[in-house]
Coordinates of C-alpha atoms and ligand atoms in Angstrom, one line a residue:
Chain N
X300 CA -47.4 94.5 -44.9
X301 CA -44.0 93.9 -43.3
X302 CA -43.2 93.4 -39.3
X303 CA -42.5 96.5 -37.6
X304 CA -39.0 97.1 -36.7
X305 CA -37.1 99.2 -34.0
X306 CA -36.0 101.3 -36.7
X307 CA -39.4 102.3 -37.4
X308 CA -39.2 103.5 -33.8
X309 CA -36.5 105.5 -34.6
X310 CA -34.2 103.1 -32.9
X311 CA -36.3 103.2 -29.7
X312 CA -37.4 100.0 -28.1
X313 CA -41.1 99.1 -27.3
X314 CA -43.3 96.2 -26.1
X315 CA -43.4 93.5 -29.0
X316 CA -46.8 91.7 -29.9
X317 CA -47.6 89.2 -32.8
X318 CA -51.1 90.0 -34.2
X319 CA -53.4 87.5 -36.0
X320 CA -55.9 89.3 -38.5
X321 CA -59.0 88.2 -40.0
X322 CA -57.5 86.8 -42.8
X323 CA -54.6 84.5 -41.0
X324 CA -51.9 86.8 -41.8
X325 CA -49.5 87.5 -38.8
X326 CA -47.4 90.5 -38.0
X327 CA -45.0 91.5 -35.3
X328 CA -45.9 95.1 -34.0
X329 CA -44.0 97.2 -31.4
X330 CA -45.9 99.8 -29.2
X331 CA -44.7 102.6 -27.2
X332 CA -46.9 104.4 -24.6
X333 CA -47.0 107.6 -26.3
X334 CA -50.3 109.5 -27.7
X335 CA -50.1 111.5 -30.5
X336 CA -53.0 114.2 -30.0
X337 CA -55.6 114.6 -32.5
X338 CA -55.4 117.5 -34.4
X339 CA -58.1 120.0 -33.7
X340 CA -60.9 121.1 -36.2
X341 CA -60.0 118.4 -38.4
X342 CA -61.5 115.0 -39.7
X343 CA -59.3 111.6 -40.6
X344 CA -61.0 110.2 -43.8
X345 CA -60.4 106.9 -45.5
X346 CA -62.5 104.5 -47.8
X347 CA -61.9 101.0 -48.1
X348 CA -63.0 98.3 -50.8
X349 CA -65.6 95.5 -49.3
X350 CA -63.1 93.8 -47.6
X351 CA -61.1 96.6 -45.6
X352 CA -58.4 97.3 -48.3
X353 CA -57.7 101.0 -48.3
X354 CA -58.5 103.0 -51.8
X355 CA -58.5 106.7 -50.3
X356 CA -56.8 108.4 -47.5
X357 CA -56.7 112.1 -46.8
X358 CA -53.7 114.0 -46.1
X359 CA -54.5 114.2 -42.1
X360 CA -55.1 110.6 -42.3
X361 CA -51.6 109.9 -43.7
X362 CA -50.1 112.4 -41.3
X363 CA -51.4 110.9 -38.1
X364 CA -50.8 107.1 -39.3
X365 CA -47.1 107.8 -39.9
X366 CA -47.0 106.0 -43.0
X367 CA -46.7 107.5 -46.6
X368 CA -50.1 107.5 -48.8
X369 CA -48.4 104.9 -51.2
X370 CA -47.7 102.6 -48.2
X371 CA -51.2 103.0 -46.9
X372 CA -53.4 102.5 -50.5
X373 CA -53.7 98.9 -51.3
X374 CA -53.2 98.0 -47.9
X375 CA -55.6 96.1 -45.4
X376 CA -57.3 98.8 -42.7
X377 CA -55.7 96.6 -39.9
X378 CA -52.2 98.1 -40.7
X379 CA -53.5 100.5 -37.9
X380 CA -54.9 97.7 -35.3
X381 CA -53.7 98.5 -32.0
X382 CA -53.0 95.2 -29.8
X383 CA -54.9 97.0 -27.0
X384 CA -58.0 97.1 -29.2
X385 CA -60.2 94.1 -28.3
X386 CA -61.4 91.5 -31.3
X387 CA -64.9 91.9 -30.4
X388 CA -65.1 95.8 -31.3
X389 CA -64.2 95.0 -34.7
X390 CA -66.5 92.2 -35.0
X391 CA -69.1 94.7 -34.0
X392 CA -68.0 97.0 -36.6
X393 CA -68.0 94.2 -39.5
X394 CA -71.4 92.8 -38.7
X395 CA -72.8 96.0 -38.5
X396 CA -71.4 97.8 -41.9
X397 CA -71.6 94.7 -43.9
X398 CA -75.7 94.9 -43.0
X399 CA -75.6 98.1 -44.3
X400 CA -75.7 99.7 -41.3
X401 CA -73.7 102.9 -39.8
X402 CA -71.2 102.1 -37.1
X403 CA -69.9 104.3 -34.2
X404 CA -67.3 103.7 -32.0
X405 CA -64.0 104.4 -30.0
X406 CA -60.8 103.5 -31.8
X407 CA -57.0 103.3 -30.5
X408 CA -54.8 103.2 -33.5
X409 CA -51.5 102.0 -34.1
X410 CA -49.1 104.5 -35.9
X411 CA -45.9 103.4 -37.8
X412 CA -43.4 104.8 -35.2
X413 CA -45.3 102.5 -32.3
X414 CA -47.2 105.3 -30.8
X415 CA -51.0 105.7 -30.8
X416 CA -53.8 108.1 -31.4
X417 CA -57.3 107.7 -30.1
X418 CA -60.4 108.5 -32.5
X419 CA -64.2 108.4 -32.4
X420 CA -65.0 106.9 -35.5
X421 CA -67.9 106.4 -37.9
X422 CA -68.1 104.0 -40.7
X423 CA -70.6 104.1 -43.6
X424 CA -71.3 101.6 -46.3
X425 CA -70.8 103.3 -50.0
X426 CA -74.1 101.9 -51.4
X427 CA -74.2 102.3 -55.2
X428 CA -77.1 100.7 -57.1
X429 CA -77.9 98.8 -54.2
X430 CA -74.9 97.1 -53.7
X431 CA -72.0 97.8 -50.9
X432 CA -69.0 98.8 -53.3
X433 CA -66.9 99.8 -50.1
X434 CA -66.8 101.9 -46.9
X435 CA -65.9 105.3 -45.7
X436 CA -64.8 106.0 -42.2
X437 CA -64.5 109.5 -40.7
X438 CA -62.8 110.2 -37.5
X439 CA -63.2 113.1 -34.9
X440 CA -61.5 114.1 -32.1
X441 CA -62.9 112.2 -28.9
X442 CA -63.4 113.7 -25.4
X443 CA -60.7 112.9 -23.0
X444 CA -63.5 111.6 -20.4
X445 CA -64.9 109.2 -23.1
X446 CA -61.1 108.0 -23.7
X447 CA -60.6 107.0 -20.6
X448 CA -63.9 105.4 -20.1
X449 CA -63.2 103.3 -23.4
X450 CA -59.6 102.5 -22.6
X451 CA -60.7 101.0 -19.3
X452 CA -63.7 99.1 -20.8
X453 CA -61.2 97.7 -23.6
X454 CA -58.8 96.5 -21.0
X455 CA -61.8 94.1 -19.8
X456 CA -62.3 92.5 -23.1
X457 CA -59.2 91.8 -24.1
Chain D
X283 CA -93.7 127.4 -67.1
X284 CA -90.2 128.6 -66.4
X285 CA -87.8 126.3 -64.6
X286 CA -87.1 127.0 -61.0
X287 CA -83.7 127.9 -59.9
X288 CA -83.1 128.5 -56.0
X289 CA -79.7 128.9 -54.0
X290 CA -79.3 127.6 -50.7
X291 CA -80.6 130.1 -47.8
X292 CA -77.1 130.3 -46.5
X293 CA -75.8 132.6 -49.2
X294 CA -74.1 135.8 -48.3
X295 CA -76.6 138.3 -49.0
X296 CA -74.0 140.5 -50.6
X297 CA -74.1 138.3 -53.6
X298 CA -77.8 138.9 -54.1
X299 CA -77.6 140.8 -57.0
X300 CA -75.2 138.6 -58.6
X301 CA -77.2 135.5 -58.2
X302 CA -79.7 137.2 -60.3
X303 CA -77.4 138.5 -63.0
X304 CA -76.1 134.9 -63.1
X305 CA -79.6 133.6 -63.9
X306 CA -80.0 135.8 -66.7
X307 CA -76.6 134.4 -68.1
X308 CA -77.9 131.1 -67.5
X309 CA -81.2 131.5 -69.4
X310 CA -79.4 133.1 -72.3
X311 CA -76.8 130.4 -72.2
X312 CA -79.0 127.4 -71.9
X313 CA -81.9 128.7 -73.9
X314 CA -84.4 128.0 -71.1
X315 CA -86.8 129.9 -69.2
X316 CA -85.3 130.1 -65.6
X317 CA -87.0 131.9 -62.6
X318 CA -84.9 132.3 -59.7
X319 CA -86.6 132.0 -56.3
X320 CA -84.8 132.5 -52.9
X321 CA -86.3 131.1 -49.7
X322 CA -85.9 132.8 -46.5
X323 CA -84.9 129.6 -44.5
X324 CA -83.9 126.1 -44.8
X325 CA -87.2 124.7 -43.9
X326 CA -89.3 126.6 -46.8
X327 CA -86.4 125.7 -49.1
X328 CA -86.3 121.9 -48.1
X329 CA -90.3 122.1 -48.4
X330 CA -89.9 123.3 -52.0
X331 CA -87.7 120.4 -52.9
X332 CA -89.8 117.8 -51.5
X333 CA -92.6 119.3 -53.6
X334 CA -90.7 118.8 -56.5
X335 CA -90.9 122.7 -57.3
X336 CA -87.2 123.3 -57.9
X337 CA -85.1 122.2 -61.1
X338 CA -81.8 123.9 -60.4
X339 CA -80.1 124.4 -56.9
X340 CA -76.9 125.8 -55.8
X341 CA -77.3 123.3 -52.9
X342 CA -75.9 123.0 -49.3
X343 CA -74.1 119.9 -48.4
X344 CA -77.1 118.9 -46.1
X345 CA -79.5 118.7 -48.6
X346 CA -77.3 116.9 -51.3
X347 CA -78.7 113.3 -50.1
X348 CA -82.4 114.3 -50.4
X349 CA -81.8 116.0 -53.9
X350 CA -79.5 113.2 -55.2
X351 CA -80.4 109.9 -53.7
X352 CA -84.4 110.9 -53.3
X353 CA -85.2 113.5 -55.9
X354 CA -83.3 112.3 -58.9
X355 CA -81.0 115.5 -59.1
X356 CA -77.7 115.1 -61.0
X357 CA -74.4 116.9 -60.0
X358 CA -73.0 119.4 -61.9
X359 CA -70.5 121.8 -61.0
X360 CA -69.2 123.1 -57.4
X361 CA -66.9 126.2 -56.6
X362 CA -63.3 125.8 -56.9
X363 CA -61.3 125.9 -53.6
X364 CA -64.4 126.9 -51.6
X365 CA -65.1 124.4 -48.9
X366 CA -67.5 124.9 -46.2
X367 CA -66.1 125.5 -42.9
X368 CA -67.1 127.1 -39.7
X369 CA -65.7 129.1 -36.8
X370 CA -66.7 128.9 -32.6
X371 CA -65.8 132.3 -31.5
X372 CA -66.3 134.2 -28.4
X373 CA -65.9 137.6 -27.1
X374 CA -62.4 139.2 -27.3
X375 CA -62.2 139.6 -23.4
X376 CA -63.6 135.9 -22.9
X377 CA -61.7 133.6 -20.4
X378 CA -62.1 130.5 -22.7
X379 CA -58.8 130.3 -24.8
X380 CA -59.9 126.6 -26.3
X381 CA -62.5 124.3 -26.9
X382 CA -61.7 122.2 -23.4
X383 CA -62.6 125.5 -21.5
X384 CA -66.1 125.4 -22.7
X385 CA -68.4 124.2 -19.8
X386 CA -72.0 122.2 -20.3
X387 CA -74.9 124.7 -20.1
X388 CA -73.0 127.5 -22.3
X389 CA -75.1 129.7 -24.5
X390 CA -74.2 129.6 -27.7
X391 CA -75.7 132.0 -30.6
X392 CA -76.3 130.6 -34.0
X393 CA -78.2 131.0 -37.1
X394 CA -80.4 128.1 -38.4
X395 CA -77.7 127.0 -40.9
X396 CA -77.9 123.1 -40.4
X397 CA -74.4 122.6 -42.1
X398 CA -72.4 125.1 -39.5
X399 CA -74.5 124.2 -36.8
X400 CA -73.4 120.3 -37.4
X401 CA -69.8 121.3 -37.7
X402 CA -69.7 123.3 -34.9
X403 CA -71.4 120.8 -32.7
X404 CA -68.8 118.4 -33.8
X405 CA -66.1 120.6 -32.5
X406 CA -67.5 120.9 -29.3
X407 CA -67.5 116.9 -28.6
X408 CA -64.1 116.9 -27.6
X409 CA -65.0 119.0 -24.3
X410 CA -67.5 116.3 -23.8
X411 CA -70.4 119.2 -24.9
X412 CA -73.6 117.3 -26.6
X413 CA -76.5 119.1 -28.2
X414 CA -78.3 118.8 -24.7
X415 CA -75.3 120.6 -23.2
X416 CA -76.0 123.7 -24.8
X417 CA -78.5 126.6 -25.1
X418 CA -79.2 127.7 -28.5
X419 CA -80.1 131.5 -29.0
X420 CA -81.4 131.5 -32.5
X421 CA -80.7 134.4 -34.8
X422 CA -81.3 135.2 -38.5
X423 CA -78.0 136.0 -39.7
X424 CA -74.6 136.1 -38.5
X425 CA -73.8 139.8 -38.1
X426 CA -76.7 139.1 -35.1
X427 CA -74.6 136.3 -33.5
X428 CA -71.4 138.5 -33.8
X429 CA -73.7 141.4 -31.6
X430 CA -74.6 138.7 -29.0
X431 CA -70.9 137.7 -28.8
X432 CA -69.8 141.4 -28.5
X433 CA -72.8 142.1 -25.8
X434 CA -72.0 139.2 -23.9
X435 CA -75.1 137.9 -24.3
X436 CA -73.7 134.3 -25.6
X437 CA -70.7 132.3 -24.4
X438 CA -69.9 131.3 -27.8
X439 CA -71.2 131.9 -31.6
X440 CA -71.3 129.1 -34.4
X441 CA -70.3 131.1 -37.5
X442 CA -69.6 130.4 -41.3
X443 CA -66.1 130.8 -41.8
X444 CA -66.5 132.9 -45.2
X445 CA -69.0 135.2 -43.5
X446 CA -66.8 135.5 -40.4
X447 CA -64.1 137.3 -42.9
X448 CA -66.4 139.4 -44.3
X449 CA -67.3 141.0 -40.8
X450 CA -65.9 144.4 -40.3
X451 CA -62.6 144.7 -38.7
X452 CA -64.3 146.9 -36.0
X453 CA -66.5 143.7 -35.2
X454 CA -64.0 141.2 -35.9
X455 CA -61.3 143.1 -33.3
X456 CA -63.7 142.2 -30.7
X457 CA -64.2 138.7 -31.3
X458 CA -61.7 135.6 -30.4
X459 CA -61.7 132.7 -32.9
X460 CA -61.4 129.6 -30.3
X461 CA -61.6 127.1 -33.6
X462 CA -62.2 127.1 -37.2
X463 CA -62.7 123.8 -38.7
X464 CA -60.3 122.4 -41.8
X465 CA -62.4 119.5 -43.5
X466 CA -61.9 120.7 -46.8
X467 CA -64.0 118.3 -48.6
X468 CA -67.5 119.5 -47.9
X469 CA -68.7 122.2 -50.4
X470 CA -71.9 123.6 -51.8
X471 CA -72.8 122.1 -55.2
X472 CA -74.8 123.3 -58.3
X473 CA -77.5 120.4 -59.2
X474 CA -80.0 119.9 -61.6
X475 CA -83.0 118.3 -61.5
X476 CA -85.0 115.7 -63.5
X477 CA -86.8 118.1 -65.7
X478 CA -83.5 119.4 -66.8
X479 CA -81.3 116.3 -66.8
X480 CA -80.9 116.3 -70.4
X481 CA -79.1 119.7 -70.3
X482 CA -76.5 118.6 -67.5
X483 CA -73.8 118.2 -69.7
X484 CA -74.3 121.3 -71.3
X485 CA -74.4 123.3 -68.4
X486 CA -71.3 121.9 -66.9
X487 CA -69.3 122.5 -70.0
X488 CA -70.7 126.4 -70.0
X489 CA -70.0 126.7 -66.1
X490 CA -66.7 125.3 -66.5
X491 CA -65.8 127.5 -69.2
X492 CA -67.0 130.7 -67.6
X493 CA -63.5 131.8 -66.2
X494 CA -62.4 131.9 -69.7
X495 CA -63.8 135.4 -70.5
X496 CA -64.0 138.9 -68.9
X497 CA -67.7 138.6 -68.6
X498 CA -67.8 135.2 -67.2
X499 CA -65.3 136.3 -65.0
X500 CA -67.1 139.3 -63.5
X501 CA -70.6 137.3 -63.2
X502 CA -68.5 134.6 -60.9
X503 CA -66.8 137.4 -58.9
X504 CA -70.7 138.8 -58.0
X505 CA -71.2 135.3 -56.6
X506 CA -68.3 134.8 -55.0
X507 CA -67.0 131.7 -56.9
X508 CA -63.4 131.7 -58.1
X509 CA -64.4 129.2 -61.0
X510 CA -66.7 126.2 -61.4
X511 CA -65.1 122.7 -61.5
X512 CA -67.0 119.7 -62.7
X513 CA -68.5 117.5 -59.9
X514 CA -68.9 113.9 -60.8
X515 CA -71.8 111.3 -59.8
X516 CA -69.1 109.6 -57.6
X517 CA -67.7 113.2 -56.0
X518 CA -71.3 113.5 -54.7
X519 CA -72.0 110.2 -53.4
X520 CA -68.7 110.7 -51.6
X521 CA -69.6 113.9 -50.0
X522 CA -73.1 112.4 -49.0
X523 CA -71.4 109.5 -47.5
X524 CA -69.0 111.9 -45.6
X525 CA -72.2 113.9 -44.5
X526 CA -73.9 110.7 -43.3
X527 CA -70.8 110.0 -40.9
X528 CA -71.4 113.6 -39.2
X529 CA -75.3 113.8 -39.0
X530 CA -76.6 112.1 -35.9
Ligands
FMN140 C1 -63.7 102.1 -43.6 C2 -62.9 101.2 -42.3 C3 -62.3 102.0 -41.5 C4 -61.5 101.4 -40.6 N1 -60.5 101.8 -39.8 C5 -60.1 101.0 -39.0 C6 -58.9 101.8 -38.1 O1 -58.7 103.1 -38.2 N2 -58.3 101.3 -37.2 C7 -58.5 99.8 -37.2 O2 -57.7 99.2 -36.4 N3 -59.3 99.1 -38.0 C8 -60.3 100.0 -38.9 N4 -61.0 99.1 -39.6 C9 -61.0 97.4 -39.3 C10 -60.2 96.6 -39.6 O3 -60.6 96.2 -41.2 C11 -59.7 95.2 -39.0 O4 -61.2 95.0 -38.8 C12 -59.4 95.4 -37.8 O5 -58.1 96.3 -37.8 C13 -59.1 94.4 -36.9 O6 -58.1 93.6 -37.4 P1 -58.9 91.9 -38.1 O7 -60.2 92.0 -38.7 O8 -57.9 91.7 -38.8 O9 -59.0 91.3 -36.5 C14 -61.8 99.7 -40.6 C15 -62.3 98.8 -41.2 C16 -63.4 99.9 -42.1 C17 -64.1 99.0 -43.4

């Protein structure tokens, strides 16, 4: 996974951040204040292996992320992490799903072009023969009221 | 004792005789005695599953988890390009033009189909309308739901997309679709129970070859299926995981 560059933003400038992920990997991301609306009536679906590497993405996932399918499969799901998302939200996610329990939450995601999209996400463990072999996440369109509420809350947690 | 085949109660009644013909074909092809039993509603169908009465089922995704994970059923096949999608519709003259125009307290006319109701409830979430914010008027079938909308006795209706397309143009013209789901990956599936597990492979081959001759194609047409595609265990597990993210 490479650093983002102004080219990813079509030459536009944005706010630069350096993110450090759970595995120590660091990456420069550039964000712009532009929201891409969640498509009506659709679901964004992806699956990962047990450590969060993307193994499957549906066409809406690919479209909303701004990446190509080849760029996504095999990468860590943190490729979508937005600097506005507080670390405790993801800690809660991993603490929950690694115990085999379903997790719900509101997530602001970063696109390849620096814009963002809000989702209401549900993650379930894929349990086969008693073992967690991966995770499935399905995102749906959140209400505006919830997005505003969560966005205010996340600011206090960062 | 013959084996018992059932079809998820949300099947379109226009295919009723088609399913009986399908069952005749099935018995001949498999060399097994099979009785087709239809249930009036989802609850009695579920009760029969729980009581281990069913050996073969064209199942609603809603029941897939119970059947595959708890009752030892195995996936066989699913219809090609026939995902389950749902529609939220209103009277053609309704001021509602998009989901966000709906208000809490709205009256919704719906059947008991748990899958369609689940998808439609999810489609209302962006308007901040939860399960407790709607008053459900329960109807036995989608034509009655459409009538409620036409008579303005409900503010919205939850309708299976396939059935909506089957409504007469005269009815459809009086309705307006606010949103149709495009989930693509949730669909019905034919499953076999433990007593017929040994026949699963043979059944899969027979079903998937049905589209190859005129007779098979005619039977398929009369149950509204283009062709059968094989379903693997992992396909089915994936769909159950997905349903699990959607069921509250
Ligand atoms: C199935 C699944 C889906 C996930 N989807 C997202 C996502 O859409 N956006 C996101 O930022 N993190 C997502 N995560 C969490 C990431 O794995 C990661 O924890 C997060 O981006 C924060 O990065 P960090 O853990 O390195 O701090 C997902 C995890 C799983 C298991």
